[in-house]
DNA sequence: TTCCGACAGTGGGGTCGCAAT
DNA sequence: ATTGCGACCCCACTATCGGAA
């Protein structure tokens, strides 16, 4: 009797066999169409590093999204996964996310330095505590569970291990996606992931997993642009700023969200107001292929958060704003 | 016929390591 | 000693093409 059969009974009958080894992780698709549905479950969106666990014959290997081995970066997670009391000692492949916390919120910023560490001893002595949230189980006890409904895989995942920090099970909420998304944004989370209850584990980007993100957006003064590269037309990115009193502060660049028509026509518009000196306060400013312009235009930009250096993370251009004067553009806090 | 999924290509911030300056 | 670049992480988005609906 295998563990999946133990937990699921008849539903686990006739599953194909599978070895516990690396497989490409399933990815979610971004959407702005938020909904509630009894056919979907909703998990907190964790902002960290994707991590696939392969446990085989008592050996544990961790893999990144691109199949890089993470054992030397997170040795304490490997130890924990090896030492944890499991029901039996089944081989399995589990999918999850490594995170670090800043207060109650997962913080990519805090994880970032830790992510680069390759020496296990240095990793163990790091002050950045990491946790591994597991949320799927495509292979367990020699059986390929990928064709099962997601909720059945999660049921097996939940009883598979006796969860103890730093390994955690990713809980979900049923049905109430809209309400959960609102709560997530209020708590300062990155968003939530909607998953179809009966979705198979497909190992590619799928619409069975959807991202509902808590986006931030605000206007910025356009201070310049960069030259396009490769096949790109018009310009590469727009340089952004905002007013702090009388001085214009640099906020980073935005290089996506434009179509070819806008790239061409706005380049011509900006060419008329070029100036030699940056309108923003000096500091760490880009220099390669940069053109500065008079701070006359205002654009709306979506982004996930401000970085430690006062730049925008994951910026995308949403459109020009004709109804706001540049001098009115200031940094808005959450 | 129209729509969707997959892919390539362009762009962002941040970190680290290594080579060129 | 400093700087630049590529390789990793995290991404968003546009354009294109072929197959599914």
mmCIF file of C-alpha atoms (C1' of nucleotides) in Angstrom:
data_model
loop_
_atom_site.group_PDB
_atom_site.id
_atom_site.type_symbol
_atom_site.label_atom_id
_atom_site.label_comp_id
_atom_site.label_asym_id
_atom_site.label_seq_id
_atom_site.Cartn_x
_atom_site.Cartn_y
_atom_site.Cartn_z
ATOM 1 C CA UNK A 1 0.000 0.000 0.000
ATOM 2 C CA UNK A 2 1.469 3.351 -1.038
ATOM 3 C CA UNK A 3 0.983 6.594 0.830
ATOM 4 C CA UNK A 4 -1.168 8.164 -1.903
ATOM 5 C CA UNK A 5 -3.449 5.098 -1.888
ATOM 6 C CA UNK A 6 -3.565 5.291 1.887
ATOM 7 C CA UNK A 7 -4.808 8.868 1.770
ATOM 8 C CA UNK A 8 -6.908 8.848 -1.392
ATOM 9 C CA UNK A 9 -8.166 5.255 -1.622
ATOM 10 C CA UNK A 10 -9.777 4.428 -4.955
ATOM 11 C CA UNK A 11 -8.864 7.782 -6.453
ATOM 12 C CA UNK A 12 -5.210 6.769 -6.468
ATOM 13 C CA UNK A 13 -5.859 3.523 -8.313
ATOM 14 C CA UNK A 14 -4.207 3.005 -11.684
ATOM 15 C CA UNK A 15 -1.706 5.857 -11.434
ATOM 16 C CA UNK A 16 1.402 5.490 -13.573
ATOM 17 C CA UNK A 17 4.688 4.858 -11.827
ATOM 18 C CA UNK A 18 7.347 7.567 -11.673
ATOM 19 C CA UNK A 19 10.858 7.998 -10.340
ATOM 20 C CA UNK A 20 11.608 10.905 -8.034
ATOM 21 C CA UNK A 21 13.707 13.193 -10.191
ATOM 22 C CA UNK A 22 13.794 16.782 -11.396
ATOM 23 C CA UNK A 23 10.867 17.926 -13.524
ATOM 24 C CA UNK A 24 10.111 21.396 -14.898
ATOM 25 C CA UNK A 25 7.984 23.419 -12.489
ATOM 26 C CA UNK A 26 4.474 24.597 -13.289
ATOM 27 C CA UNK A 27 4.117 28.378 -13.739
ATOM 28 C CA UNK A 28 1.259 30.810 -13.188
ATOM 29 C CA UNK A 29 -0.194 33.363 -15.605
ATOM 30 C CA UNK A 30 -0.783 36.993 -14.590
ATOM 31 C CA UNK A 31 -4.366 38.224 -14.779
ATOM 32 C CA UNK A 32 -6.271 41.358 -13.802
ATOM 33 C CA UNK A 33 -9.630 39.631 -13.960
ATOM 34 C CA UNK A 34 -10.091 38.699 -10.296
ATOM 35 C CA UNK A 35 -12.916 36.335 -9.357
ATOM 36 C CA UNK A 36 -14.376 34.020 -6.736
ATOM 37 C CA UNK A 37 -15.372 30.477 -7.668
ATOM 38 C CA UNK A 38 -16.078 27.164 -5.955
ATOM 39 C CA UNK A 39 -13.931 25.507 -8.629
ATOM 40 C CA UNK A 40 -10.799 27.360 -7.492
ATOM 41 C CA UNK A 41 -8.598 27.558 -4.401
ATOM 42 C CA UNK A 42 -6.451 30.544 -3.406
ATOM 43 C CA UNK A 43 -2.986 30.576 -1.885
ATOM 44 C CA UNK A 44 -0.905 33.451 -0.569
ATOM 45 C CA UNK A 45 1.636 34.566 -3.175
ATOM 46 C CA UNK A 46 5.089 34.088 -1.708
ATOM 47 C CA UNK A 47 7.828 36.419 -2.898
ATOM 48 C CA UNK A 48 10.992 34.352 -2.818
ATOM 49 C CA UNK A 49 12.864 31.745 -4.839
ATOM 50 C CA UNK A 50 11.176 28.774 -6.461
ATOM 51 C CA UNK A 51 12.429 25.489 -5.087
ATOM 52 C CA UNK A 52 11.771 21.938 -6.216
ATOM 53 C CA UNK A 53 12.535 19.208 -3.658
ATOM 54 C CA UNK A 54 13.599 15.787 -4.904
ATOM 55 C CA UNK A 55 13.927 13.231 -2.129
ATOM 56 C CA UNK A 56 15.161 9.842 -3.248
ATOM 57 C CA UNK A 57 16.551 7.040 -1.127
ATOM 58 C CA UNK A 58 17.066 9.355 1.853
ATOM 59 C CA UNK A 59 18.976 11.885 -0.285
ATOM 60 C CA UNK A 60 17.547 15.355 -0.789
ATOM 61 C CA UNK A 61 18.244 17.670 -3.708
ATOM 62 C CA UNK A 62 16.891 21.194 -4.135
ATOM 63 C CA UNK A 63 16.541 22.777 -7.563
ATOM 64 C CA UNK A 64 15.821 26.316 -8.738
ATOM 65 C CA UNK A 65 13.287 27.161 -11.422
ATOM 66 C CA UNK A 66 16.069 26.749 -14.003
ATOM 67 C CA UNK A 67 17.374 23.489 -12.636
ATOM 68 C CA UNK A 68 20.305 24.939 -10.687
ATOM 69 C CA UNK A 69 21.165 22.975 -7.555
ATOM 70 C CA UNK A 70 20.392 24.891 -4.372
ATOM 71 C CA UNK A 71 21.755 22.447 -1.782
ATOM 72 C CA UNK A 72 24.799 24.588 -0.966
ATOM 73 C CA UNK A 73 22.696 27.727 -0.626
ATOM 74 C CA UNK A 74 20.092 26.288 1.737
ATOM 75 C CA UNK A 75 21.862 23.467 3.643
ATOM 76 C CA UNK A 76 19.571 23.839 6.666
ATOM 77 C CA UNK A 77 16.539 23.135 4.471
ATOM 78 C CA UNK A 78 18.225 20.007 3.119
ATOM 79 C CA UNK A 79 18.957 18.864 6.691
ATOM 80 C CA UNK A 80 15.417 19.591 7.797
ATOM 81 C CA UNK A 81 13.877 17.728 4.870
ATOM 82 C CA UNK A 82 16.111 14.737 5.538
ATOM 83 C CA UNK A 83 15.468 14.690 9.269
ATOM 84 C CA UNK A 84 11.741 15.409 9.245
ATOM 85 C CA UNK A 85 9.470 12.675 10.341
ATOM 86 C CA UNK A 86 7.590 11.459 7.320
ATOM 87 C CA UNK A 87 4.963 8.786 7.046
ATOM 88 C CA UNK A 88 7.220 5.970 5.999
ATOM 89 C CA UNK A 89 10.270 7.034 4.013
ATOM 90 C CA UNK A 90 8.764 7.579 0.601
ATOM 91 C CA UNK A 91 10.644 9.127 -2.277
ATOM 92 C CA UNK A 92 8.887 12.233 -3.537
ATOM 93 C CA UNK A 93 9.076 15.394 -5.636
ATOM 94 C CA UNK A 94 7.569 18.439 -3.925
ATOM 95 C CA UNK A 95 7.208 21.967 -5.238
ATOM 96 C CA UNK A 96 7.610 25.059 -3.091
ATOM 97 C CA UNK A 97 9.085 28.489 -2.490
ATOM 98 C CA UNK A 98 12.001 29.560 -0.279
ATOM 99 C CA UNK A 99 11.243 32.827 1.507
ATOM 100 C CA UNK A 100 12.643 35.226 4.079
ATOM 101 C CA UNK A 101 10.430 37.424 6.232
ATOM 102 C CA UNK A 102 10.431 41.065 7.078
ATOM 103 C CA UNK A 103 7.775 41.235 9.788
ATOM 104 C CA UNK A 104 4.734 39.304 8.611
ATOM 105 C CA UNK A 105 5.521 39.766 4.933
ATOM 106 C CA UNK A 106 7.772 37.675 2.712
ATOM 107 C CA UNK A 107 10.641 39.873 1.535
ATOM 108 C CA UNK A 108 12.535 39.224 -1.678
ATOM 109 C CA UNK A 109 14.785 42.096 -0.671
ATOM 110 C CA UNK A 110 15.988 40.231 2.440
ATOM 111 C CA UNK A 111 16.364 36.928 0.624
ATOM 112 C CA UNK A 112 18.424 38.353 -2.211
ATOM 113 C CA UNK A 113 21.856 38.305 -0.546
ATOM 114 C CA UNK A 114 21.269 34.883 0.902
ATOM 115 C CA UNK A 115 20.269 33.629 -2.552
ATOM 116 C CA UNK A 116 23.795 34.254 -3.874
ATOM 117 C CA UNK A 117 25.609 32.374 -1.116
ATOM 118 C CA UNK A 118 27.229 29.190 -2.445
ATOM 119 C CA UNK A 119 29.224 28.125 0.598
ATOM 120 C CA UNK A 120 27.187 25.931 3.013
ATOM 121 C CA UNK A 121 29.101 27.106 6.086
ATOM 122 C CA UNK A 122 28.518 30.733 5.213
ATOM 123 C CA UNK A 123 24.868 29.946 4.521
ATOM 124 C CA UNK A 124 24.393 28.294 7.900
ATOM 125 C CA UNK A 125 25.797 31.280 9.753
ATOM 126 C CA UNK A 126 23.679 33.762 7.806
ATOM 127 C CA UNK A 127 21.371 35.979 9.817
ATOM 128 C CA UNK A 128 18.682 35.663 7.178
ATOM 129 C CA UNK A 129 16.400 32.846 8.336
ATOM 130 C CA UNK A 130 14.680 31.108 5.450
ATOM 131 C CA UNK A 131 11.565 28.970 5.278
ATOM 132 C CA UNK A 132 10.384 26.553 2.612
ATOM 133 C CA UNK A 133 6.663 26.608 1.851
ATOM 134 C CA UNK A 134 5.564 23.436 0.028
ATOM 135 C CA UNK A 135 2.457 23.626 -2.136
ATOM 136 C CA UNK A 136 2.415 20.690 -4.547
ATOM 137 C CA UNK A 137 3.483 17.071 -4.875
ATOM 138 C CA UNK A 138 3.777 15.748 -8.435
ATOM 139 C CA UNK A 139 5.498 12.491 -7.435
ATOM 140 C CA UNK A 140 5.133 10.409 -4.264
ATOM 141 C CA UNK A 141 6.106 6.896 -3.295
ATOM 142 C CA UNK A 142 6.855 5.758 -6.826
ATOM 143 C CA UNK A 143 3.584 7.089 -8.229
ATOM 144 C CA UNK A 144 3.054 9.917 -10.723
ATOM 145 C CA UNK A 145 0.398 12.130 -9.126
ATOM 146 C CA UNK A 146 0.506 14.841 -11.773
ATOM 147 C CA UNK A 147 -2.786 13.828 -13.404
ATOM 148 C CA UNK A 148 -4.678 13.924 -10.096
ATOM 149 C CA UNK A 149 -6.728 16.961 -9.038
ATOM 150 C CA UNK A 150 -4.573 19.549 -7.263
ATOM 151 C CA UNK A 151 -6.554 19.254 -4.031
ATOM 152 C CA UNK A 152 -5.814 15.539 -3.873
ATOM 153 C CA UNK A 153 -2.092 16.140 -4.312
ATOM 154 C CA UNK A 154 -2.239 18.754 -1.548
ATOM 155 C CA UNK A 155 -4.038 16.296 0.725
ATOM 156 C CA UNK A 156 -1.206 13.778 0.315
ATOM 157 C CA UNK A 157 1.389 16.553 0.729
ATOM 158 C CA UNK A 158 -0.223 17.605 3.999
ATOM 159 C CA UNK A 159 -0.102 14.178 5.636
ATOM 160 C CA UNK A 160 3.239 13.234 4.069
ATOM 161 C CA UNK A 161 5.340 15.254 6.523
ATOM 162 C CA UNK A 162 5.043 16.406 10.107
ATOM 163 C CA UNK A 163 5.636 20.062 9.407
ATOM 164 C CA UNK A 164 8.098 21.849 11.589
ATOM 165 C CA UNK A 165 10.069 25.027 10.881
ATOM 166 C CA UNK A 166 11.752 25.778 8.594
ATOM 167 C CA UNK A 167 9.505 23.564 6.421
ATOM 168 C CA UNK A 168 5.905 24.721 6.141
ATOM 169 C CA UNK A 169 2.786 23.565 4.361
ATOM 170 C CA UNK A 170 1.055 26.188 2.196
ATOM 171 C CA UNK A 171 -2.553 26.510 3.353
ATOM 172 C CA UNK A 172 -5.249 27.700 0.966
ATOM 173 C CA UNK A 173 -8.650 29.305 1.061
ATOM 174 C CA UNK A 174 -11.610 27.964 -0.881
ATOM 175 C CA UNK A 175 -13.775 29.940 -3.274
ATOM 176 C CA UNK A 176 -13.445 33.510 -1.929
ATOM 177 C CA UNK A 177 -10.797 34.852 -4.290
ATOM 178 C CA UNK A 178 -11.939 38.456 -4.458
ATOM 179 C CA UNK A 179 -12.189 38.819 -0.702
ATOM 180 C CA UNK A 180 -8.859 37.094 -0.102
ATOM 181 C CA UNK A 181 -7.137 39.323 -2.664
ATOM 182 C CA UNK A 182 -8.455 42.424 -0.898
ATOM 183 C CA UNK A 183 -7.177 41.155 2.454
ATOM 184 C CA UNK A 184 -3.817 40.255 0.892
ATOM 185 C CA UNK A 185 -3.302 43.779 -0.402
ATOM 186 C CA UNK A 186 -4.295 45.277 2.945
ATOM 187 C CA UNK A 187 -1.670 43.132 4.664
ATOM 188 C CA UNK A 188 1.003 44.231 2.234
ATOM 189 C CA UNK A 189 1.356 40.835 0.558
ATOM 190 C CA UNK A 190 2.493 40.568 -3.037
ATOM 191 C CA UNK A 191 -0.833 39.041 -4.021
ATOM 192 C CA UNK A 192 -2.461 35.624 -4.203
ATOM 193 C CA UNK A 193 -2.333 32.653 -6.556
ATOM 194 C CA UNK A 194 -5.587 31.194 -7.839
ATOM 195 C CA UNK A 195 -5.457 27.501 -8.680
ATOM 196 C CA UNK A 196 -8.081 25.328 -10.303
ATOM 197 C CA UNK A 197 -9.107 22.635 -7.785
ATOM 198 C CA UNK A 198 -8.863 19.812 -10.284
ATOM 199 C CA UNK A 199 -5.805 21.045 -12.187
ATOM 200 C CA UNK A 200 -3.152 18.523 -13.237
ATOM 201 C CA UNK A 201 0.528 19.368 -12.630
ATOM 202 C CA UNK A 202 1.683 20.245 -16.147
ATOM 203 C CA UNK A 203 5.266 21.542 -15.780
ATOM 204 C CA UNK A 204 4.763 24.640 -17.908
ATOM 205 C CA UNK A 205 2.991 27.982 -17.809
ATOM 206 C CA UNK A 206 -0.714 27.380 -17.506
ATOM 207 C CA UNK A 207 -3.997 29.199 -17.018
ATOM 208 C CA UNK A 208 -4.886 26.690 -14.308
ATOM 209 C CA UNK A 209 -2.682 28.786 -12.006
ATOM 210 C CA UNK A 210 -3.307 32.539 -12.037
ATOM 211 C CA UNK A 211 -1.558 35.413 -10.280
ATOM 212 C CA UNK A 212 -3.756 38.085 -8.671
ATOM 213 C CA UNK A 213 -1.156 40.710 -7.815
ATOM 214 C CA UNK A 214 -1.437 43.682 -5.471
ATOM 215 C CA UNK A 215 -0.034 46.202 -7.866
ATOM 216 C CA UNK A 216 1.041 49.710 -7.043
ATOM 217 C CA UNK A 217 0.832 52.500 -9.556
ATOM 218 C CA UNK A 218 1.490 56.193 -9.661
ATOM 219 C CA UNK A 219 2.523 58.986 -11.990
ATOM 220 C CA UNK A 220 6.142 59.856 -12.710
ATOM 221 C CA UNK A 221 7.809 62.745 -14.508
ATOM 222 C CA UNK A 222 9.578 61.617 -17.684
ATOM 223 C CA UNK A 223 13.146 62.902 -17.429
ATOM 224 C CA UNK A 224 14.797 61.193 -20.375
ATOM 225 C CA UNK A 225 15.128 58.061 -22.429
ATOM 226 C CA UNK A 226 17.739 55.508 -23.535
ATOM 227 C CA UNK A 227 18.705 54.407 -27.023
ATOM 228 C CA UNK A 228 16.981 51.270 -28.309
ATOM 229 C CA UNK A 229 19.010 48.075 -28.809
ATOM 230 C CA UNK A 230 18.676 45.252 -31.313
ATOM 231 C CA UNK A 231 15.457 45.323 -33.328
ATOM 232 C CA UNK A 232 13.847 47.777 -30.935
ATOM 233 C CA UNK A 233 12.527 51.027 -32.448
ATOM 234 C CA UNK A 234 12.155 54.546 -30.961
ATOM 235 C CA UNK A 235 13.673 54.295 -27.515
ATOM 236 C CA UNK A 236 14.711 51.620 -25.014
ATOM 237 C CA UNK A 237 13.397 52.864 -21.689
ATOM 238 C CA UNK A 238 12.018 56.055 -20.128
ATOM 239 C CA UNK A 239 13.892 57.613 -17.180
ATOM 240 C CA UNK A 240 11.561 58.515 -14.343
ATOM 241 C CA UNK A 241 11.530 61.054 -11.538
ATOM 242 C CA UNK A 242 9.316 62.651 -8.887
ATOM 243 C CA UNK A 243 9.418 65.918 -6.969
ATOM 244 C CA UNK A 244 10.654 66.144 -3.416
ATOM 245 C CA UNK A 245 10.182 69.800 -2.588
ATOM 246 C CA UNK A 246 11.879 71.691 -5.392
ATOM 247 C CA UNK A 247 14.203 68.912 -6.472
ATOM 248 C CA UNK A 248 13.472 66.180 -8.923
ATOM 249 C CA UNK A 249 14.594 62.747 -7.724
ATOM 250 C CA UNK A 250 15.480 59.833 -9.962
ATOM 251 C CA UNK A 251 13.227 56.759 -9.589
ATOM 252 C CA UNK A 252 14.602 54.325 -12.176
ATOM 253 C CA UNK A 253 13.609 53.325 -15.686
ATOM 254 C CA UNK A 254 10.645 51.671 -17.338
ATOM 255 C CA UNK A 255 11.209 49.710 -20.538
ATOM 256 C CA UNK A 256 8.062 47.731 -21.199
ATOM 257 C CA UNK A 257 4.414 48.438 -21.839
ATOM 258 C CA UNK A 258 4.893 50.302 -25.138
ATOM 259 C CA UNK A 259 3.840 49.203 -28.594
ATOM 260 C CA UNK A 260 5.878 50.050 -31.700
ATOM 261 C CA UNK A 261 3.655 52.947 -32.665
ATOM 262 C CA UNK A 262 4.184 54.640 -29.294
ATOM 263 C CA UNK A 263 7.926 53.927 -29.333
ATOM 264 C CA UNK A 264 8.269 55.686 -32.684
ATOM 265 C CA UNK A 265 6.015 58.652 -32.098
ATOM 266 C CA UNK A 266 7.063 59.439 -28.520
ATOM 267 C CA UNK A 267 10.738 59.364 -29.501
ATOM 268 C CA UNK A 268 9.956 62.168 -31.938
ATOM 269 C CA UNK A 269 8.070 64.087 -29.274
ATOM 270 C CA UNK A 270 10.959 63.820 -26.821
ATOM 271 C CA UNK A 271 13.552 64.738 -29.446
ATOM 272 C CA UNK A 272 12.117 68.298 -29.435
ATOM 273 C CA UNK A 273 12.703 68.862 -25.725
ATOM 274 C CA UNK A 274 16.142 67.279 -25.290
ATOM 275 C CA UNK A 275 18.641 68.996 -22.992
ATOM 276 C CA UNK A 276 22.272 68.332 -22.174
ATOM 277 C CA UNK A 277 22.105 68.204 -18.388
ATOM 278 C CA UNK A 278 19.949 65.839 -16.332
ATOM 279 C CA UNK A 279 16.905 67.585 -14.797
ATOM 280 C CA UNK A 280 17.140 65.217 -11.831
ATOM 281 C CA UNK A 281 19.451 65.610 -8.854
ATOM 282 C CA UNK A 282 22.835 64.051 -9.389
ATOM 283 C CA UNK A 283 23.593 60.760 -7.719
ATOM 284 C CA UNK A 284 23.744 57.295 -9.169
ATOM 285 C CA UNK A 285 22.401 58.054 -12.613
ATOM 286 C CA UNK A 286 22.622 55.916 -15.743
ATOM 287 C CA UNK A 287 24.962 57.242 -18.423
ATOM 288 C CA UNK A 288 25.149 54.751 -21.275
ATOM 289 C CA UNK A 289 23.083 55.942 -24.245
ATOM 290 C CA UNK A 290 21.038 58.338 -22.130
ATOM 291 C CA UNK A 291 19.203 61.412 -23.461
ATOM 292 C CA UNK A 292 17.830 63.890 -20.930
ATOM 293 C CA UNK A 293 14.701 65.932 -21.608
ATOM 294 C CA UNK A 294 12.818 68.856 -20.058
ATOM 295 C CA UNK A 295 10.514 67.483 -17.328
ATOM 296 C CA UNK A 296 7.290 68.226 -19.199
ATOM 297 C CA UNK A 297 5.545 64.888 -19.578
ATOM 298 C CA UNK A 298 3.886 62.714 -16.955
ATOM 299 C CA UNK A 299 3.377 58.965 -17.307
ATOM 300 C CA UNK A 300 1.506 56.399 -15.243
ATOM 301 C CA UNK A 301 3.628 53.419 -14.204
ATOM 302 C CA UNK A 302 2.667 50.159 -12.512
ATOM 303 C CA UNK A 303 5.233 48.444 -10.277
ATOM 304 C CA UNK A 304 5.464 45.976 -7.415
ATOM 305 C CA UNK A 305 7.442 47.945 -4.826
ATOM 306 C CA UNK A 306 10.203 50.467 -4.126
ATOM 307 C CA UNK A 307 13.651 48.891 -3.778
ATOM 308 C CA UNK A 308 16.153 49.802 -1.079
ATOM 309 C CA UNK A 309 17.844 52.191 -3.484
ATOM 310 C CA UNK A 310 14.657 54.068 -4.240
ATOM 311 C CA UNK A 311 14.047 52.444 -7.630
ATOM 312 C CA UNK A 312 10.945 50.770 -9.004
ATOM 313 C CA UNK A 313 10.779 46.989 -9.044
ATOM 314 C CA UNK A 314 9.059 45.333 -12.019
ATOM 315 C CA UNK A 315 8.018 48.608 -13.655
ATOM 316 C CA UNK A 316 5.747 48.758 -16.717
ATOM 317 C CA UNK A 317 4.411 51.762 -18.565
ATOM 318 C CA UNK A 318 0.634 52.192 -18.422
ATOM 319 C CA UNK A 319 0.164 55.427 -20.376
ATOM 320 C CA UNK A 320 0.689 59.177 -20.578
ATOM 321 C CA UNK A 321 -1.186 61.443 -18.177
ATOM 322 C CA UNK A 322 -2.153 64.774 -19.689
ATOM 323 C CA UNK A 323 -4.220 65.868 -16.694
ATOM 324 C CA UNK A 324 -1.429 66.166 -14.155
ATOM 325 C CA UNK A 325 1.242 68.856 -13.990
ATOM 326 C CA UNK A 326 4.811 67.583 -13.507
ATOM 327 C CA UNK A 327 5.222 69.682 -10.347
ATOM 328 C CA UNK A 328 2.377 67.786 -8.721
ATOM 329 C CA UNK A 329 4.141 64.449 -9.046
ATOM 330 C CA UNK A 330 5.469 63.244 -5.690
ATOM 331 C CA UNK A 331 6.350 59.874 -4.234
ATOM 332 C CA UNK A 332 3.216 58.255 -2.857
ATOM 333 C CA UNK A 333 3.519 55.951 0.111
ATOM 334 C CA UNK A 334 1.398 52.832 0.547
ATOM 335 C "C1'" DT B 1 -12.234 32.544 -39.280
ATOM 336 C "C1'" DT B 2 -10.794 33.757 -34.898
ATOM 337 C "C1'" DC B 3 -8.505 32.953 -30.769
ATOM 338 C "C1'" DC B 4 -4.902 31.024 -27.748
ATOM 339 C "C1'" DG B 5 -0.449 29.162 -26.364
ATOM 340 C "C1'" DA B 6 4.394 29.074 -26.936
ATOM 341 C "C1'" DC B 7 8.442 31.471 -28.030
ATOM 342 C "C1'" DA B 8 11.725 35.061 -28.920
ATOM 343 C "C1'" DG B 9 13.099 39.553 -27.968
ATOM 344 C "C1'" DT B 10 13.218 43.829 -25.477
ATOM 345 C "C1'" DG B 11 13.028 46.124 -21.213
ATOM 346 C "C1'" DG B 12 13.383 46.720 -15.413
ATOM 347 C "C1'" DG B 13 16.224 46.123 -10.165
ATOM 348 C "C1'" DG B 14 19.667 43.683 -7.451
ATOM 349 C "C1'" DT B 15 23.631 40.645 -6.317
ATOM 350 C "C1'" DC B 16 27.929 38.296 -7.140
ATOM 351 C "C1'" DG B 17 32.207 37.039 -9.503
ATOM 352 C "C1'" DC B 18 35.634 37.827 -12.820
ATOM 353 C "C1'" DA B 19 38.115 40.213 -16.438
ATOM 354 C "C1'" DA B 20 39.515 44.442 -18.376
ATOM 355 C "C1'" DT B 21 40.899 48.981 -17.494
ATOM 356 C "C1'" DA C 1 41.271 50.034 -7.080
ATOM 357 C "C1'" DT C 2 37.525 50.738 -10.110
ATOM 358 C "C1'" DT C 3 34.502 49.572 -13.780
ATOM 359 C "C1'" DG C 4 32.005 46.812 -16.893
ATOM 360 C "C1'" DC C 5 29.851 42.672 -18.090
ATOM 361 C "C1'" DG C 6 27.496 38.245 -17.788
ATOM 362 C "C1'" DA C 7 24.973 35.031 -15.006
ATOM 363 C "C1'" DC C 8 21.815 34.324 -11.813
ATOM 364 C "C1'" DC C 9 17.382 35.520 -9.144
ATOM 365 C "C1'" DC C 10 12.823 38.125 -9.396
ATOM 366 C "C1'" DC C 11 9.885 39.851 -13.365
ATOM 367 C "C1'" DA C 12 6.168 42.690 -17.540
ATOM 368 C "C1'" DC C 13 5.139 43.222 -21.955
ATOM 369 C "C1'" DT C 14 4.841 43.096 -27.394
ATOM 370 C "C1'" DA C 15 5.047 40.726 -31.690
ATOM 371 C "C1'" DT C 16 4.652 36.645 -34.294
ATOM 372 C "C1'" DC C 17 3.318 32.196 -35.828
ATOM 373 C "C1'" DG C 18 0.990 27.875 -35.975
ATOM 374 C "C1'" DG C 19 -2.542 24.996 -34.321
ATOM 375 C "C1'" DA C 20 -6.812 24.505 -31.735
ATOM 376 C "C1'" DA C 21 -11.518 25.824 -31.308
#
